PDB file of C-alpha atoms in Angstrom:
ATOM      1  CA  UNK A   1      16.937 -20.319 -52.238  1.00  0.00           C
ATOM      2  CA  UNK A   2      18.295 -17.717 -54.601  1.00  0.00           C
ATOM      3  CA  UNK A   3      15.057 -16.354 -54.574  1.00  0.00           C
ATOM      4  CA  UNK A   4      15.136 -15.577 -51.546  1.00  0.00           C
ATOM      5  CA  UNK A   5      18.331 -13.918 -50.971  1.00  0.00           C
ATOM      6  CA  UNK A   6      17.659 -11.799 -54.078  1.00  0.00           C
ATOM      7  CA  UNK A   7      14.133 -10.723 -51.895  1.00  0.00           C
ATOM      8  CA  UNK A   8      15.781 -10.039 -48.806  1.00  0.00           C
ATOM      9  CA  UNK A   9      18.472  -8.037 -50.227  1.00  0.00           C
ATOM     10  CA  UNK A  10      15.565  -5.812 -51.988  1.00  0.00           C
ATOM     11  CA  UNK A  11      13.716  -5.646 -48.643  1.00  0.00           C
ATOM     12  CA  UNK A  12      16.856  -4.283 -46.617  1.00  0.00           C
ATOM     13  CA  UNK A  13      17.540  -2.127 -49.694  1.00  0.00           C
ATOM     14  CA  UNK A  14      14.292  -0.557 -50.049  1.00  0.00           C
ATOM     15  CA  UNK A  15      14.559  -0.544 -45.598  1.00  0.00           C
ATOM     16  CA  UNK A  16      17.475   1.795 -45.791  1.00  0.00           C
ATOM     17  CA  UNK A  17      16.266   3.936 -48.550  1.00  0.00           C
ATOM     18  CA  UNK A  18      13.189   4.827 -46.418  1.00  0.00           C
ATOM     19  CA  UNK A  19      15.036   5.425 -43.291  1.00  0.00           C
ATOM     20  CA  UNK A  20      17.372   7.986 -45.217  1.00  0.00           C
ATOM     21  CA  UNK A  21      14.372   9.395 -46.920  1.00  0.00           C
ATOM     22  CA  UNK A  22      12.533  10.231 -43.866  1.00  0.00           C
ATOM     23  CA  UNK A  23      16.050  11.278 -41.949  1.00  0.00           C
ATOM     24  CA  UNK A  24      17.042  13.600 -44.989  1.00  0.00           C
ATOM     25  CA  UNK A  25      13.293  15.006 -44.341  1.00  0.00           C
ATOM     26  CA  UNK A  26      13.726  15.302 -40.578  1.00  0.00           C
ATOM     27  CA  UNK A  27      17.119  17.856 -40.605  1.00  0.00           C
ATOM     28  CA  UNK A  28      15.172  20.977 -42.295  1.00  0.00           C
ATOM     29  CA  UNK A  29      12.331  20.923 -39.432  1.00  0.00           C
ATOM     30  CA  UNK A  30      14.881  20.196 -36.609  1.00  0.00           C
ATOM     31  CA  UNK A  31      17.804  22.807 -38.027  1.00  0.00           C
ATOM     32  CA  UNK A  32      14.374  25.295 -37.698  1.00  0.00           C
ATOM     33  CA  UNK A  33      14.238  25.167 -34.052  1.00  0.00           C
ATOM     34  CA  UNK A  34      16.436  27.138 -32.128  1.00  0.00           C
ATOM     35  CA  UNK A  35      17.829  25.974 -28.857  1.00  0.00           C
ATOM     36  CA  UNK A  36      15.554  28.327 -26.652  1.00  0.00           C
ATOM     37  CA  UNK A  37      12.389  26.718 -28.605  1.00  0.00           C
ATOM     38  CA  UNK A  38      13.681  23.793 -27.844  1.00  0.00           C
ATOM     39  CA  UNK A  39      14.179  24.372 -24.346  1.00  0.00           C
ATOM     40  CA  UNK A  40      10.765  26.080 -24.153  1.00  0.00           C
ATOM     41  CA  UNK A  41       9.172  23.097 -25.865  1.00  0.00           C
ATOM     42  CA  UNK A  42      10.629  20.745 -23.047  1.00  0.00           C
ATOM     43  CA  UNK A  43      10.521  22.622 -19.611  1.00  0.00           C
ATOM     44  CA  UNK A  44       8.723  20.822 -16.819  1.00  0.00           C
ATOM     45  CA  UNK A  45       5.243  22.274 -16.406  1.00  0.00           C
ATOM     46  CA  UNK A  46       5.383  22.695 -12.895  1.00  0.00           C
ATOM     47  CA  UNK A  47       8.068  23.411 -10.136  1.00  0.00           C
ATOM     48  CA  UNK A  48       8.122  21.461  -6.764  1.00  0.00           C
ATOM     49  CA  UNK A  49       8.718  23.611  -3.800  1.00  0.00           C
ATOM     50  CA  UNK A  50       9.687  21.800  -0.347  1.00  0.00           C
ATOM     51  CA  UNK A  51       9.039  23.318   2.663  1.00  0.00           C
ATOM     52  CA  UNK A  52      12.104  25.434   4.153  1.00  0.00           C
ATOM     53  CA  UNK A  53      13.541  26.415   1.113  1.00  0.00           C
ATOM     54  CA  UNK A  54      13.236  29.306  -0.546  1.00  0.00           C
ATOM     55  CA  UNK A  55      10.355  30.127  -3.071  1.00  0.00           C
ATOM     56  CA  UNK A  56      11.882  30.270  -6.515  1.00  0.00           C
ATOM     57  CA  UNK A  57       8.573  32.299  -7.764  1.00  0.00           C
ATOM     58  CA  UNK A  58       6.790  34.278  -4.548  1.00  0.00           C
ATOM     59  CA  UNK A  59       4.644  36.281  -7.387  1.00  0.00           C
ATOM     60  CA  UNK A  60       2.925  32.269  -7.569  1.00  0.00           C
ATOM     61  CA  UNK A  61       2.208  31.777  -4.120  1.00  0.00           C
ATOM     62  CA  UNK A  62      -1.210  30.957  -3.981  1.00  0.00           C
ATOM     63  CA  UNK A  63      -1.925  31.064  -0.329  1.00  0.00           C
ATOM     64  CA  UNK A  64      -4.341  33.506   1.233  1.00  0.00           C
ATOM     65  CA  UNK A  65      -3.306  33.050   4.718  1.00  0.00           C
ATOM     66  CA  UNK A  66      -4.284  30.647   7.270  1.00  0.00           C
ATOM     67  CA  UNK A  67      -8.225  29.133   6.459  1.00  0.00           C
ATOM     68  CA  UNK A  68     -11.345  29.136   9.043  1.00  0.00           C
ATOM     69  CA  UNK A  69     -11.945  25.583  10.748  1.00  0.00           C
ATOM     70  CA  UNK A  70     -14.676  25.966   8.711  1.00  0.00           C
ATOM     71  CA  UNK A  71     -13.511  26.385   5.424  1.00  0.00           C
ATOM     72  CA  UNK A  72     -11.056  23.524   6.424  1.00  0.00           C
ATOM     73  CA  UNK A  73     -13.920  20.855   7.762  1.00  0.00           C
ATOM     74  CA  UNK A  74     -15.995  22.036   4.724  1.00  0.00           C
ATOM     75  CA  UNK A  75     -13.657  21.652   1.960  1.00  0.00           C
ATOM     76  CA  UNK A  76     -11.343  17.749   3.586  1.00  0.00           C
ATOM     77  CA  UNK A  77     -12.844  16.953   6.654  1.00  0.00           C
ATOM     78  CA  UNK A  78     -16.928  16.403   5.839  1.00  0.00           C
ATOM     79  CA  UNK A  79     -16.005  13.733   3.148  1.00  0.00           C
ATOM     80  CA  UNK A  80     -15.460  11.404   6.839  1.00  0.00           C
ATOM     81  CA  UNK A  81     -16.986  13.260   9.633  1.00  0.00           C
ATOM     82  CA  UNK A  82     -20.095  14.085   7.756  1.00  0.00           C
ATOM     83  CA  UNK A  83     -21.822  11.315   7.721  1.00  0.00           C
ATOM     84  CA  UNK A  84     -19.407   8.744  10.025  1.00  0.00           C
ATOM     85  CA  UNK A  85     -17.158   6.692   7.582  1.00  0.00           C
ATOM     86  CA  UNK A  86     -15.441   4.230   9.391  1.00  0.00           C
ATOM     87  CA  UNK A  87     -16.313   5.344  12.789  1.00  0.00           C
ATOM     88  CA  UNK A  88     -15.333   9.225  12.049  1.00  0.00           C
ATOM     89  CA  UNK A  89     -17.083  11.062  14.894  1.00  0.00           C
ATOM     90  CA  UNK A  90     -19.635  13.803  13.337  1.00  0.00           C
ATOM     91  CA  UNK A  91     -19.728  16.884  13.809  1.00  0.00           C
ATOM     92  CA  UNK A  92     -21.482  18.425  16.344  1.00  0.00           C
ATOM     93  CA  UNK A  93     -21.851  14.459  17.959  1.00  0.00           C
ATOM     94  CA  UNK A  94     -21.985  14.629  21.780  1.00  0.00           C
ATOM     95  CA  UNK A  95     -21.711  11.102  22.166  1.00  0.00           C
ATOM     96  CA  UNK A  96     -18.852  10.452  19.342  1.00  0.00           C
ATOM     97  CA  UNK A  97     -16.855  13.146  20.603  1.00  0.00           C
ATOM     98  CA  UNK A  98     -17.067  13.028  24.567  1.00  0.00           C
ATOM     99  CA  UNK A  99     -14.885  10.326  24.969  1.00  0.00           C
ATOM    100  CA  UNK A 100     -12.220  11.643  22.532  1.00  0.00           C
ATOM    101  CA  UNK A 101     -12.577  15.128  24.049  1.00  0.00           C
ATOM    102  CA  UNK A 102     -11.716  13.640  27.426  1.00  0.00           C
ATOM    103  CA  UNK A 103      -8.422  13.084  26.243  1.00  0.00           C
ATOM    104  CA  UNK A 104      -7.685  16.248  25.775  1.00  0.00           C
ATOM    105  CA  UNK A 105      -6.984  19.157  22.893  1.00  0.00           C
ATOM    106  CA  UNK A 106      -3.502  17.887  22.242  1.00  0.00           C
ATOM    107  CA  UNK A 107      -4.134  14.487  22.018  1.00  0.00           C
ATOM    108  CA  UNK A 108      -6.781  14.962  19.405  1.00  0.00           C
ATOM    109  CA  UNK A 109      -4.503  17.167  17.266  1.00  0.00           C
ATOM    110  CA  UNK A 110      -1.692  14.774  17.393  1.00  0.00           C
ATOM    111  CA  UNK A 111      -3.914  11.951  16.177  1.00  0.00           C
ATOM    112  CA  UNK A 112      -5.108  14.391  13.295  1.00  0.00           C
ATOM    113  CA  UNK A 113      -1.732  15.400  11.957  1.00  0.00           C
ATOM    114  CA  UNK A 114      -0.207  11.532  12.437  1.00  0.00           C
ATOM    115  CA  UNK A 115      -2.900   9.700  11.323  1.00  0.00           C
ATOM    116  CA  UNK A 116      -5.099   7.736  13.483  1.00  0.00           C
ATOM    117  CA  UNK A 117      -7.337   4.174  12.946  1.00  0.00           C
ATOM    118  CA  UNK A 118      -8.809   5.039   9.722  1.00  0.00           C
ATOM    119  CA  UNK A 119      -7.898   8.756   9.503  1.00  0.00           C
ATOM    120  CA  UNK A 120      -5.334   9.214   6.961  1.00  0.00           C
ATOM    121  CA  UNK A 121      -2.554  11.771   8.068  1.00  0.00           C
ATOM    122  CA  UNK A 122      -3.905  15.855   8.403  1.00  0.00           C
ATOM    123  CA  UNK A 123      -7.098  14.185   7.517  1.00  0.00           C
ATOM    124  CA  UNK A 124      -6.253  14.287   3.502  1.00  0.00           C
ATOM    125  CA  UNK A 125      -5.522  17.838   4.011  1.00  0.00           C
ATOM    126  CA  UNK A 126      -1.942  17.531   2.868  1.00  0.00           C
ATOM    127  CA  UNK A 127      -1.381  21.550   3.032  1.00  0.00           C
ATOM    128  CA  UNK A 128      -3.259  22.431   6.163  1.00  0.00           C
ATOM    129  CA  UNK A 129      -1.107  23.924   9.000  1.00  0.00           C
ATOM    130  CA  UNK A 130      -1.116  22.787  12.865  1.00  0.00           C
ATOM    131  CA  UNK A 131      -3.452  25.428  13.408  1.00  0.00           C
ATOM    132  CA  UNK A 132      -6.144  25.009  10.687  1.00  0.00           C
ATOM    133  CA  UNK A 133      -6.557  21.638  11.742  1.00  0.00           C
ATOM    134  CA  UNK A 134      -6.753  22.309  15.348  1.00  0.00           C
ATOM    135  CA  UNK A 135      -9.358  24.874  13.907  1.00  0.00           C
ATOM    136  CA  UNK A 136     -11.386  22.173  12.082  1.00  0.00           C
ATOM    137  CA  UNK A 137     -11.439  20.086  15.323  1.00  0.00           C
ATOM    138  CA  UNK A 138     -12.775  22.700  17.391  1.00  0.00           C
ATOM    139  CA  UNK A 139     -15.494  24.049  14.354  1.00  0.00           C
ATOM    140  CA  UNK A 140     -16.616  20.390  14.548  1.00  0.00           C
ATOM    141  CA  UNK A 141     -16.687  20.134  18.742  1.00  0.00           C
ATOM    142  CA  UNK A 142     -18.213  23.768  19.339  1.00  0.00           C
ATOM    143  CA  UNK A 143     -20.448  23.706  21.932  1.00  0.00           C
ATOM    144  CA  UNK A 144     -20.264  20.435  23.199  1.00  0.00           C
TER     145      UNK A 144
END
């Protein structure tokens, strides 16, 4: 039993004298560092901007300007109404789109930027505008 007192003392001993060993080796590297290299070291990598405020950084503003119904159907909207997933009306599909076209322009636009059946909300086109996907719907109903 006295054995093993003597051992655990000599454990937590030898414990201690590692932790303070690798602490006393720890202070140099962190004293180094100045509090702007720390700061730089830990800054988020991104910023979030939320619609009606103001830009913190306009010289990042990656938009062009509104896109083509084209370049909108071509780059979210053919993953669906390419090739008909879950009862997406094709492009360009007389008899998919007459009935929905019957309902009118509006109509068609609200179920786009809501959400409707299957279709996720703006059609996974989480930055389009009212207009670019009113765009897509007409590139994908012109001349029917």
């Amino acid at each position: 039993m006295k054995t093993l007192t003597v051992l655990t003392k000599n454990v937590v001993v030898a414990t201690l004298i590692a932790l303070f060993t690798v602490a006393a080796n720890a202070a140099p590297v962190q004293q180094a560092m100045s509090k702007e290299a720390i700061a730089d070291r830990i800054k988020p990598l991104a910023k979030v901007y939320v619609a009606g405020e103001q830009q913190a950084d306009a010289g990042n503003a990656g938009s062009s300007g509104p896109r083509s119904g084209e370049d909108v159907y071509g780059s979210f909207c053919v993953n669906c109404h390419g090739s008909g997933v879950l009862g997406a009306p094709k492009k360009g599909s007389e008899e998919a789109w007459k009935p929905r076209l019957a309902q009118g322009i509006d109509t068609l636009l609200t179920h786009a930027w809501n959400g409707y059946n299957a279709m996720p909300p703006k059609g996974t086109c989480g930055d389009c505008s009212k207009d670019e996907i009113k765009s897509a719907i007409e590139f994908m109903t012109k001349g029917l």
